[in-house]
Phi, psi and omega in degrees: 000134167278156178310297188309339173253333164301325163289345178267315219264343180291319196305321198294306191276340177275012128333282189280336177283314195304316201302338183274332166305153196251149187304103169296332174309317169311302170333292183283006186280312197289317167299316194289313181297334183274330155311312167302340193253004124325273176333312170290309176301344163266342164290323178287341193271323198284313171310266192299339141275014162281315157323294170329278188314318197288321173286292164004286199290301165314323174250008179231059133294006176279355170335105169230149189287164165289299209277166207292352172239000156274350178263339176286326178307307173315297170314297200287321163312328205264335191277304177312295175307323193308280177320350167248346158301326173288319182278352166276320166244131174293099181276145186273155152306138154278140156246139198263147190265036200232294153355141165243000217232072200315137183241151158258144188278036142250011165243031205205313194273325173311314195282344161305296150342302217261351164294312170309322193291321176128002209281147163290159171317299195292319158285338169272349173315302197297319184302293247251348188059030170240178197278169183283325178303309160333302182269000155285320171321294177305343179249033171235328154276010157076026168111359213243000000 
């Protein structure tokens, strides 16, 4: 026998040996595809409880701490937007009708604000630098 027929007859069965042999490729297509689709359902499970919190976060703003320096914080924040709203923008005065002394309605809103919050008349006074008769006034006309 020649070489050239010994190398054709090997090449034919180790040919015919691959075809019985079983595919390692399936395997690894079929591990990747059940990993891509793991991966997408915990993104989406992940997805929708980020959504969840954001609507949370979303529907409970009257959330308030208990304690006395997450509410001051919150007042001093609060304070801060007024004061910078006010200096961005020309607000006309309100006039209160008893006053000679014109409030502005960005201070009428701060004291509206720090009333939702839950603060007494003498803190928002104090907050707010108007007198306690003033600031019962503004919350008994809302503001107007």
């Amino acid at each position: 026998m020649d070489l050239s027929i010994i190398l054709m007859i090997f090449g034919i069965v180790l040919i015919l040996f691959s075809f019985f042999m079983k595919s390692s490729t399936k395997k690894i297509e079929q591990d990747v595809e059940e990993l891509s689709i793991s991966i997408f359902q915990e993104t989406n499970n992940l997805k929708r409880r980020l959504k969840m919190v954001e609507e949370e976060l979303l529907l409970e703003p009257e959330f308030q701490v208990k304690s006395p320096k997450a509410q001051n914080q919150k007042v001093q924040q609060v304070m801060q937007a007024v004061q910078q709203a006010a200096s961005q923008s020309s607000i006309k005065p309100v006039q209160t009708t008893q006053s000679a002394k014109p409030i502005h309605q960005i201070i009428v809103s701060q004291v509206l604000e720090l009333n939702k919050q839950g603060l007494a008349i003498p803190d928002i006074s104090m907050r707010s630098n108007l007198t306690e008769e003033q600031v019962r006034q503004v919350l008994a006309n809302g503001g107007r």
